[in-house]
mmCIF file of C-alpha atoms in Angstrom:
data_model
loop_
_atom_site.group_PDB
_atom_site.id
_atom_site.type_symbol
_atom_site.label_atom_id
_atom_site.label_comp_id
_atom_site.label_asym_id
_atom_site.label_seq_id
_atom_site.Cartn_x
_atom_site.Cartn_y
_atom_site.Cartn_z
ATOM 1 C CA MET O 255 129.211 108.813 73.184
ATOM 2 C CA LYS O 256 127.072 106.023 71.906
ATOM 3 C CA GLN O 257 124.743 106.979 69.132
ATOM 4 C CA ARG O 258 121.199 106.142 70.315
ATOM 5 C CA ARG O 259 117.895 105.830 68.017
ATOM 6 C CA LYS O 260 116.304 108.820 67.718
ATOM 7 C CA ASN O 261 112.904 108.186 69.800
ATOM 8 C CA SER O 262 114.853 107.038 72.527
ATOM 9 C CA THR O 263 115.861 110.682 73.791
ATOM 10 C CA LEU O 264 113.847 112.604 76.298
ATOM 11 C CA LEU O 265 115.139 116.612 76.926
ATOM 12 C CA VAL O 266 113.978 118.120 80.405
ATOM 13 C CA LEU O 267 114.185 121.874 80.871
ATOM 14 C CA ARG O 268 114.285 122.908 84.628
ATOM 15 C CA PHE O 269 116.867 125.649 85.174
ATOM 16 C CA SER O 270 116.238 126.579 88.604
ATOM 17 C CA ALA O 271 114.710 127.335 91.878
ATOM 18 C CA MET O 272 116.796 124.295 93.878
ATOM 19 C CA GLY O 273 113.511 123.084 95.706
ATOM 20 C CA ASP O 274 111.979 122.987 92.055
ATOM 21 C CA VAL O 275 114.740 121.285 90.965
ATOM 22 C CA ALA O 276 114.646 118.542 93.118
ATOM 23 C CA MET O 277 111.089 117.734 93.061
ATOM 24 C CA VAL O 278 111.682 117.451 89.134
ATOM 25 C CA ALA O 279 114.905 114.889 90.205
ATOM 26 C CA SER O 280 112.468 112.766 92.219
ATOM 27 C CA VAL O 281 109.899 112.184 89.389
ATOM 28 C CA LEU O 282 112.694 111.587 86.911
ATOM 29 C CA ARG O 283 113.715 108.325 89.277
ATOM 30 C CA ALA O 284 110.177 107.419 88.922
ATOM 31 C CA PHE O 285 110.300 107.761 84.830
ATOM 32 C CA ALA O 286 114.219 105.982 84.854
ATOM 33 C CA GLU O 287 112.368 102.693 86.623
ATOM 34 C CA GLN O 288 109.152 102.763 84.551
ATOM 35 C CA HIS O 289 110.484 104.017 81.040
ATOM 36 C CA PRO O 290 113.700 101.914 81.400
ATOM 37 C CA HIS O 291 115.129 101.925 77.674
ATOM 38 C CA PHE O 292 115.052 105.915 76.834
ATOM 39 C CA THR O 293 117.583 108.702 77.639
ATOM 40 C CA VAL O 294 116.880 111.898 79.533
ATOM 41 C CA ILE O 295 118.612 115.094 79.215
ATOM 42 C CA VAL O 296 118.292 117.485 82.182
ATOM 43 C CA VAL O 297 119.330 120.583 81.362
ATOM 44 C CA SER O 298 119.743 122.588 84.404
ATOM 45 C CA ARG O 299 122.132 124.832 86.344
ATOM 46 C CA ALA O 300 125.556 123.001 86.972
ATOM 47 C CA THR O 301 125.117 123.432 90.663
ATOM 48 C CA PHE O 302 122.294 121.114 90.925
ATOM 49 C CA GLU O 303 124.161 118.429 89.501
ATOM 50 C CA PRO O 304 124.451 116.070 92.049
ATOM 51 C CA PHE O 305 120.461 115.854 92.244
ATOM 52 C CA PHE O 306 120.751 113.618 89.441
ATOM 53 C CA ALA O 307 123.564 111.889 89.728
ATOM 54 C CA ASP O 308 122.763 108.150 89.922
ATOM 55 C CA ILE O 309 119.898 108.199 87.873
ATOM 56 C CA SER O 310 120.209 105.316 85.058
ATOM 57 C CA GLY O 311 119.676 106.587 81.690
ATOM 58 C CA LEU O 312 120.223 110.216 82.619
ATOM 59 C CA ILE O 313 122.902 112.641 80.851
ATOM 60 C CA PHE O 314 123.348 115.968 82.834
ATOM 61 C CA HIS O 315 123.279 118.740 80.349
ATOM 62 C CA PRO O 316 124.617 122.302 82.344
ATOM 63 C CA PHE O 317 123.343 125.558 81.907
ATOM 64 C CA TYR O 318 125.530 128.694 82.523
ATOM 65 C CA PRO O 319 122.552 131.623 82.374
ATOM 66 C CA LYS O 320 125.654 134.184 83.514
ATOM 67 C CA GLY O 321 128.251 132.738 80.843
ATOM 68 C CA ALA O 322 127.426 130.569 77.755
ATOM 69 C CA HIS O 323 124.016 130.620 77.618
ATOM 70 C CA ARG O 324 123.573 134.000 78.433
ATOM 71 C CA ASN O 325 120.674 136.430 76.799
ATOM 72 C CA ILE O 326 119.194 135.389 73.610
ATOM 73 C CA ARG O 327 122.622 134.174 71.581
ATOM 74 C CA GLY O 328 123.233 132.481 74.418
ATOM 75 C CA LEU O 329 120.298 130.411 74.674
ATOM 76 C CA TYR O 330 120.260 130.308 70.563
ATOM 77 C CA ARG O 331 123.822 128.854 71.649
ATOM 78 C CA LEU O 332 121.922 125.906 74.401
ATOM 79 C CA PHE O 333 119.764 125.178 71.772
ATOM 80 C CA THR O 334 122.025 124.038 69.352
ATOM 81 C CA GLU O 335 124.194 122.234 71.762
ATOM 82 C CA LEU O 336 120.970 120.456 72.860
ATOM 83 C CA LEU O 337 120.012 119.580 69.036
ATOM 84 C CA GLN O 338 123.250 117.175 69.172
ATOM 85 C CA TYR O 339 121.001 114.576 71.554
ATOM 86 C CA LYS O 340 118.385 114.163 68.827
ATOM 87 C CA PRO O 341 116.115 114.921 71.090
ATOM 88 C CA ALA O 342 112.418 112.947 70.559
ATOM 89 C CA ALA O 343 110.437 115.065 72.465
ATOM 90 C CA VAL O 344 111.018 118.060 74.989
ATOM 91 C CA ALA O 345 109.263 118.522 78.497
ATOM 92 C CA ASP O 346 109.314 122.039 79.463
ATOM 93 C CA LEU O 347 109.144 121.748 83.438
ATOM 94 C CA HIS O 348 109.786 125.780 84.111
ATOM 95 C CA ASP O 349 107.734 127.467 81.602
ATOM 96 C CA ASN O 350 109.426 130.782 81.815
ATOM 97 C CA LEU O 351 110.713 132.922 79.400
ATOM 98 C CA ARG O 352 113.735 131.067 78.818
ATOM 99 C CA SER O 353 112.068 127.841 78.610
ATOM 100 C CA ARG O 354 109.545 129.418 76.353
ATOM 101 C CA PHE O 355 112.354 130.590 73.752
ATOM 102 C CA LEU O 356 113.796 127.197 73.481
ATOM 103 C CA SER O 357 110.374 125.328 73.330
ATOM 104 C CA LEU O 358 109.585 127.495 70.370
ATOM 105 C CA LEU O 359 112.775 126.836 68.739
ATOM 106 C CA PHE O 360 112.508 122.881 69.010
ATOM 107 C CA ARG O 361 108.882 123.157 67.858
ATOM 108 C CA ALA O 362 110.177 124.749 64.465
ATOM 109 C CA LYS O 363 112.263 121.904 64.059
ATOM 110 C CA GLY O 364 109.257 119.836 64.571
ATOM 111 C CA ILE O 365 110.244 118.659 67.468
ATOM 112 C CA HIS O 366 107.096 117.542 70.147
ATOM 113 C CA VAL O 367 106.996 119.878 73.275
ATOM 114 C CA SER O 368 104.776 119.702 75.760
ATOM 115 C CA GLN O 369 105.086 122.302 78.659
ATOM 116 C CA LEU O 370 103.873 122.789 82.356
ATOM 117 C CA ASP O 371 100.894 124.372 83.084
ATOM 118 C CA LYS O 372 101.774 125.594 86.574
ATOM 119 C CA GLY O 373 97.680 126.175 88.020
ATOM 120 C CA ARG O 374 98.551 129.924 87.933
ATOM 121 C CA LYS O 375 94.796 130.684 88.182
ATOM 122 C CA GLU O 376 94.573 128.318 91.254
ATOM 123 C CA LYS O 377 96.819 130.019 93.120
ATOM 124 C CA LYS O 378 95.951 133.506 92.501
ATOM 125 C CA ALA O 379 92.551 132.441 94.265
ATOM 126 C CA LEU O 380 94.223 130.375 96.536
ATOM 127 C CA THR O 381 96.924 133.191 97.629
ATOM 128 C CA ARG O 382 94.531 136.456 96.827
ATOM 129 C CA PRO O 383 93.569 138.975 100.277
ATOM 130 C CA HIS O 384 89.958 137.887 100.088
ATOM 131 C CA HIS O 385 87.633 135.139 99.240
ATOM 132 C CA LYS O 386 90.276 133.184 99.392
ATOM 133 C CA VAL O 387 89.374 129.635 97.865
ATOM 134 C CA MET O 388 91.092 127.571 100.172
ATOM 135 C CA LYS O 389 91.431 123.840 98.722
ATOM 136 C CA PRO O 390 94.585 121.625 97.676
ATOM 137 C CA LEU O 391 95.606 122.107 94.777
ATOM 138 C CA LYS O 392 97.415 119.584 92.462
ATOM 139 C CA PRO O 393 100.882 118.657 93.979
ATOM 140 C CA THR O 394 103.653 120.182 91.756
ATOM 141 C CA VAL O 395 105.484 116.746 91.461
ATOM 142 C CA ASP O 396 102.018 115.520 89.597
ATOM 143 C CA ARG O 397 102.025 118.550 87.292
ATOM 144 C CA TYR O 398 106.200 117.702 86.579
ATOM 145 C CA ALA O 399 104.281 113.620 85.319
ATOM 146 C CA ASP O 400 101.325 115.358 83.423
ATOM 147 C CA VAL O 401 104.000 117.427 80.881
ATOM 148 C CA PHE O 402 105.471 113.482 80.986
ATOM 149 C CA GLY O 403 102.370 111.734 80.207
ATOM 150 C CA LYS O 404 101.275 114.629 77.462
ATOM 151 C CA LEU O 405 104.228 113.174 75.710
ATOM 152 C CA GLY O 406 103.163 109.556 75.771
ATOM 153 C CA PHE O 407 105.258 108.824 78.480
ATOM 154 C CA PRO O 408 102.691 108.144 81.747
ATOM 155 C CA ILE O 409 104.468 107.757 85.342
ATOM 156 C CA VAL O 410 103.153 106.830 88.396
ATOM 157 C CA LEU O 411 104.464 108.418 91.263
ATOM 158 C CA SER O 412 104.225 106.724 94.745
ATOM 159 C CA HIS O 413 104.043 109.503 96.536
ATOM 160 C CA SER O 414 106.260 108.066 99.551
ATOM 161 C CA LEU O 415 109.591 108.112 100.279
ATOM 162 C CA SER O 416 112.593 105.898 99.595
ATOM 163 C CA ARG O 417 115.760 105.751 101.824
ATOM 164 C CA ARG O 418 118.656 106.468 100.027
ATOM 165 C CA ARG O 419 121.548 105.463 102.663
ATOM 166 C CA LEU O 420 125.098 107.274 100.935
ATOM 167 C CA PRO O 421 128.431 107.241 102.244
ATOM 168 C CA LEU O 422 129.061 110.134 104.512
ATOM 169 C CA PRO O 423 132.027 112.580 104.251
ATOM 170 C CA GLU O 424 134.975 111.801 106.029
ATOM 171 C CA THR O 425 135.141 115.307 107.473
ATOM 172 C CA ALA O 426 131.270 115.128 108.533
ATOM 173 C CA LYS O 427 131.669 111.450 110.353
ATOM 174 C CA ARG O 428 132.731 112.837 113.376
ATOM 175 C CA PHE O 429 129.077 114.616 113.507
ATOM 176 C CA PHE O 430 127.759 111.105 113.688
ATOM 177 C CA ALA O 431 129.722 109.316 116.788
ATOM 178 C CA GLY O 432 127.293 107.823 119.522
ATOM 179 C CA GLY O 433 125.934 105.756 116.843
ATOM 180 C CA GLU O 434 121.622 105.057 116.837
ATOM 181 C CA ALA O 435 121.726 105.836 120.181
ATOM 182 C CA VAL O 436 122.262 109.584 119.568
ATOM 183 C CA LYS O 437 119.364 111.123 117.279
ATOM 184 C CA LYS O 438 120.870 113.271 114.269
ATOM 185 C CA ILE O 439 118.487 116.474 113.486
ATOM 186 C CA GLY O 440 119.194 118.239 110.566
ATOM 187 C CA ILE O 441 117.607 121.905 110.637
ATOM 188 C CA ALA O 442 117.262 123.783 107.543
ATOM 189 C CA PRO O 443 116.302 127.790 109.390
ATOM 190 C CA PHE O 444 116.682 129.548 106.763
ATOM 191 C CA ALA O 445 115.093 130.393 103.518
ATOM 192 C CA GLN O 446 115.392 133.162 100.316
ATOM 193 C CA HIS O 447 112.118 134.837 101.260
ATOM 194 C CA LEU O 448 111.732 136.510 105.116
ATOM 195 C CA PRO O 449 107.817 135.804 105.532
ATOM 196 C CA LYS O 450 109.029 131.900 105.123
ATOM 197 C CA VAL O 451 111.563 132.088 108.253
ATOM 198 C CA TYR O 452 110.913 131.279 111.266
ATOM 199 C CA PRO O 453 111.712 133.871 114.161
ATOM 200 C CA PRO O 454 115.636 133.466 114.972
ATOM 201 C CA ASP O 455 115.025 133.482 118.789
ATOM 202 C CA ARG O 456 111.859 130.993 118.653
ATOM 203 C CA MET O 457 114.291 128.563 116.466
ATOM 204 C CA GLU O 458 116.555 129.177 119.406
ATOM 205 C CA ALA O 459 114.481 127.877 121.486
ATOM 206 C CA VAL O 460 113.626 124.452 119.630
ATOM 207 C CA ILE O 461 117.099 124.151 119.452
ATOM 208 C CA ALA O 462 118.101 124.452 122.888
ATOM 209 C CA TYR O 463 115.147 122.049 123.603
ATOM 210 C CA LEU O 464 117.001 119.878 121.347
ATOM 211 C CA SER O 465 120.557 120.276 122.490
ATOM 212 C CA GLN O 466 119.183 119.181 126.122
ATOM 213 C CA GLN O 467 117.968 115.708 125.071
ATOM 214 C CA GLY O 468 121.246 115.235 123.763
ATOM 215 C CA HIS O 469 120.303 115.034 120.410
ATOM 216 C CA THR O 470 122.789 116.092 117.666
ATOM 217 C CA VAL O 471 121.505 119.321 115.872
ATOM 218 C CA LEU O 472 123.082 120.120 112.296
ATOM 219 C CA ILE O 473 122.199 123.410 110.674
ATOM 220 C CA PHE O 474 122.092 123.892 106.902
ATOM 221 C CA GLY O 475 122.010 126.215 103.952
ATOM 222 C CA GLY O 476 121.976 129.986 103.991
ATOM 223 C CA GLY O 477 124.862 132.484 103.043
ATOM 224 C CA PRO O 478 127.329 134.582 105.005
ATOM 225 C CA ALA O 479 124.318 136.696 107.699
ATOM 226 C CA GLU O 480 122.864 133.203 108.130
ATOM 227 C CA GLN O 481 126.341 131.265 108.950
ATOM 228 C CA ARG O 482 126.897 134.159 111.164
ATOM 229 C CA VAL O 483 123.159 132.871 112.970
ATOM 230 C CA ALA O 484 124.170 129.210 113.251
ATOM 231 C CA GLU O 485 127.478 129.814 114.621
ATOM 232 C CA GLY O 486 126.104 131.557 117.034
ATOM 233 C CA TRP O 487 123.947 128.748 118.291
ATOM 234 C CA GLN O 488 126.640 125.968 117.894
ATOM 235 C CA HIS O 489 128.627 128.475 120.344
ATOM 236 C CA ARG O 490 125.205 128.452 123.106
ATOM 237 C CA HIS O 491 124.484 125.567 122.813
ATOM 238 C CA LYS O 492 126.007 121.619 122.638
ATOM 239 C CA HIS O 493 125.875 118.873 120.180
ATOM 240 C CA VAL O 494 124.871 121.929 117.698
ATOM 241 C CA HIS O 495 127.330 122.416 114.652
ATOM 242 C CA SER O 496 126.637 124.393 111.608
ATOM 243 C CA LEU O 497 127.378 123.263 108.181
ATOM 244 C CA ILE O 498 126.913 126.540 106.352
ATOM 245 C CA GLY O 499 129.755 126.752 104.133
ATOM 246 C CA GLN O 500 131.703 123.700 104.862
ATOM 247 C CA PHE O 501 130.490 121.261 102.706
ATOM 248 C CA SER O 502 129.275 121.098 98.505
ATOM 249 C CA LEU O 503 125.935 120.520 97.950
ATOM 250 C CA GLN O 504 126.613 116.864 96.869
ATOM 251 C CA GLN O 505 128.289 116.245 100.354
ATOM 252 C CA GLU O 506 125.703 117.511 101.966
ATOM 253 C CA LEU O 507 123.025 115.390 100.288
ATOM 254 C CA ALA O 508 124.676 112.186 101.397
ATOM 255 C CA ILE O 509 124.916 114.149 105.188
ATOM 256 C CA ILE O 510 120.935 114.454 104.937
ATOM 257 C CA ALA O 511 120.781 110.863 103.698
ATOM 258 C CA ASN O 512 122.280 109.612 107.109
ATOM 259 C CA LEU O 513 119.871 111.832 109.303
ATOM 260 C CA ASP O 514 116.814 110.386 111.228
ATOM 261 C CA ILE O 515 114.539 113.393 110.401
ATOM 262 C CA MET O 516 114.919 117.172 109.270
ATOM 263 C CA LEU O 517 113.137 120.292 110.595
ATOM 264 C CA SER O 518 112.884 122.904 107.487
ATOM 265 C CA MET O 519 111.262 125.737 106.489
ATOM 266 C CA ASP O 520 109.110 125.624 103.260
ATOM 267 C CA SER O 521 112.264 125.633 101.639
ATOM 268 C CA ALA O 522 114.853 124.134 99.591
ATOM 269 C CA GLY O 523 115.947 121.939 103.156
ATOM 270 C CA MET O 524 112.578 119.931 102.898
ATOM 271 C CA HIS O 525 113.205 119.018 99.292
ATOM 272 C CA LEU O 526 116.418 117.697 99.816
ATOM 273 C CA ALA O 527 115.934 115.417 102.228
ATOM 274 C CA SER O 528 112.611 114.246 100.348
ATOM 275 C CA LEU O 529 115.274 113.318 97.835
ATOM 276 C CA MET O 530 117.115 111.476 100.171
ATOM 277 C CA GLY O 531 114.548 109.768 101.840
ATOM 278 C CA VAL O 532 114.067 111.530 104.535
ATOM 279 C CA ARG O 533 111.135 112.616 106.904
ATOM 280 C CA VAL O 534 110.699 116.343 107.480
ATOM 281 C CA LEU O 535 108.679 118.548 109.975
ATOM 282 C CA SER O 536 108.031 121.533 108.159
ATOM 283 C CA ILE O 537 107.365 124.976 109.525
ATOM 284 C CA TRP O 538 104.878 127.032 107.304
ATOM 285 C CA GLY O 539 104.204 130.789 107.614
ATOM 286 C CA GLY O 540 103.535 133.113 104.739
ATOM 287 C CA THR O 541 102.951 130.380 102.471
ATOM 288 C CA HIS O 542 100.959 127.344 102.468
ATOM 289 C CA PRO O 543 101.019 123.484 101.345
ATOM 290 C CA TYR O 544 97.664 123.579 99.433
ATOM 291 C CA ALA O 545 99.757 125.631 96.598
ATOM 292 C CA GLY O 546 101.445 121.968 96.200
ATOM 293 C CA PHE O 547 104.894 122.592 97.146
ATOM 294 C CA LEU O 548 104.620 120.119 100.046
ATOM 295 C CA GLY O 549 108.001 117.906 100.025
ATOM 296 C CA TYR O 550 107.265 114.749 97.578
ATOM 297 C CA GLY O 551 106.587 111.909 100.336
ATOM 298 C CA GLN O 552 105.650 114.402 102.810
ATOM 299 C CA HIS O 553 102.634 114.371 104.720
ATOM 300 C CA LEU O 554 100.517 117.127 105.389
ATOM 301 C CA GLU O 555 100.472 115.993 109.163
ATOM 302 C CA ASP O 556 103.758 117.153 109.233
ATOM 303 C CA CYS O 557 103.508 120.586 108.543
ATOM 304 C CA ILE O 558 103.191 123.125 111.884
ATOM 305 C CA GLN O 559 101.313 125.767 110.684
ATOM 306 C CA VAL O 560 98.311 128.337 112.087
ATOM 307 C CA ASP O 561 95.014 128.793 110.618
ATOM 308 C CA HIS O 562 94.411 132.493 109.819
ATOM 309 C CA PRO O 563 92.723 134.384 106.914
ATOM 310 C CA ALA O 564 95.787 135.942 105.543
ATOM 311 C CA ARG O 565 97.404 132.601 105.132
ATOM 312 C CA PRO O 566 98.849 132.218 102.333
ATOM 313 C CA SER O 567 99.829 135.181 101.163
ATOM 314 C CA SER O 568 101.449 134.129 98.394
ATOM 315 C CA VAL O 569 103.165 131.230 96.559
ATOM 316 C CA TYR O 570 106.655 131.949 97.230
ATOM 317 C CA GLY O 571 107.268 133.375 100.256
ATOM 318 C CA ASN O 572 107.668 137.008 98.559
ATOM 319 C CA LYS O 573 105.164 138.804 100.081
ATOM 320 C CA PRO O 574 104.286 139.473 104.425
ATOM 321 C CA CYS O 575 101.699 137.440 105.901
ATOM 322 C CA ILE O 576 100.690 139.817 108.638
ATOM 323 C CA CYS O 577 97.883 138.293 110.852
ATOM 324 C CA ASP O 578 96.271 140.511 113.682
ATOM 325 C CA GLY O 579 99.145 143.391 113.769
ATOM 326 C CA LYS O 580 102.110 140.263 113.867
ATOM 327 C CA ASP O 581 103.724 138.247 110.831
ATOM 328 C CA SER O 582 102.248 134.632 110.418
ATOM 329 C CA MET O 583 105.239 133.246 111.903
ATOM 330 C CA GLU O 584 105.198 134.854 115.140
ATOM 331 C CA LEU O 585 101.445 133.073 115.860
ATOM 332 C CA ILE O 586 103.564 129.733 116.077
ATOM 333 C CA PRO O 587 105.274 129.483 119.135
ATOM 334 C CA PRO O 588 108.241 127.265 120.056
ATOM 335 C CA GLU O 589 106.237 125.200 122.691
ATOM 336 C CA MET O 590 104.025 124.168 119.313
ATOM 337 C CA VAL O 591 107.351 123.424 117.696
ATOM 338 C CA ILE O 592 108.623 120.967 120.462
ATOM 339 C CA ASP O 593 105.545 119.352 121.085
ATOM 340 C CA LYS O 594 105.493 118.047 117.253
ATOM 341 C CA LEU O 595 109.073 116.790 118.192
ATOM 342 C CA GLN O 596 108.033 115.072 121.846
ATOM 343 C CA HIS O 597 104.678 113.221 119.977
ATOM 344 C CA ILE O 598 107.219 112.038 117.491
ATOM 345 C CA GLY O 599 109.771 110.846 120.363
ATOM 346 C CA LEU O 600 112.264 113.272 120.303
#
């Protein structure tokens, strides 16, 4: 590896989750354009390396939390690995126990560290059961940019989508038959936490509508249980294809890059589409775009949601959101989603 000047290397820590790491990639694209003479070392889970594949001046350093970097001894091993890059500064974009421990070690070495302000107080006021303060909070990508600004590297974010056309995997080309006349719609209907998932029977009604219109529908994201649900939709409706478990993350990104639009929950699917510059219609239940996690370059008017005093019940969707005895997602009828699709010409 070519030796670089000590003051030209910036270390970035963000270990998880998938959607948050994808947002970091969007910010680092802007950084690379505005600070082209710096090298960025990104430390994250190996799975997420495809997010950063074509960013100029970026080196990806994998983090193995269940392997080489497990426990305190493993984190110290990671610290010694990262010291070899001779970083001038460290941007902690995670602010969890692991990143704080590493930040402490770097500070002890006299290296400048800037840490993420998660806005916990404002988010608590937004999500508390009573007397909510319903106002838009600073977007997470802006919070990331602030960390770089404190290190002396200001970033101006465009908050606009930049389309990236990647070549389709050979095994995915069959889904794109019919040319531009057939709309290719991605759907990411699942999420880690149940309050963020649109009820499957209602989502199937939306999928049935898209199928009847002759659009190609591609289902993304999930494990074995979600795969069985998606394969059921595929079996019952024409032009519907489950991609779950069939492609690598890098291949999925290439497929997403060729979509006309994505329909997603407040989940990683929204952020992967943003990374590829694809417009997203998003469905929000227990969470709310005011918390700052709307996909980079996406717009509030493309969020499908209902107003209710119980929303949002949490920032991450890990708490039930019961509205008048019903989960908040149940207050969104399929017709509401279909009307939005029709409004944009689908």
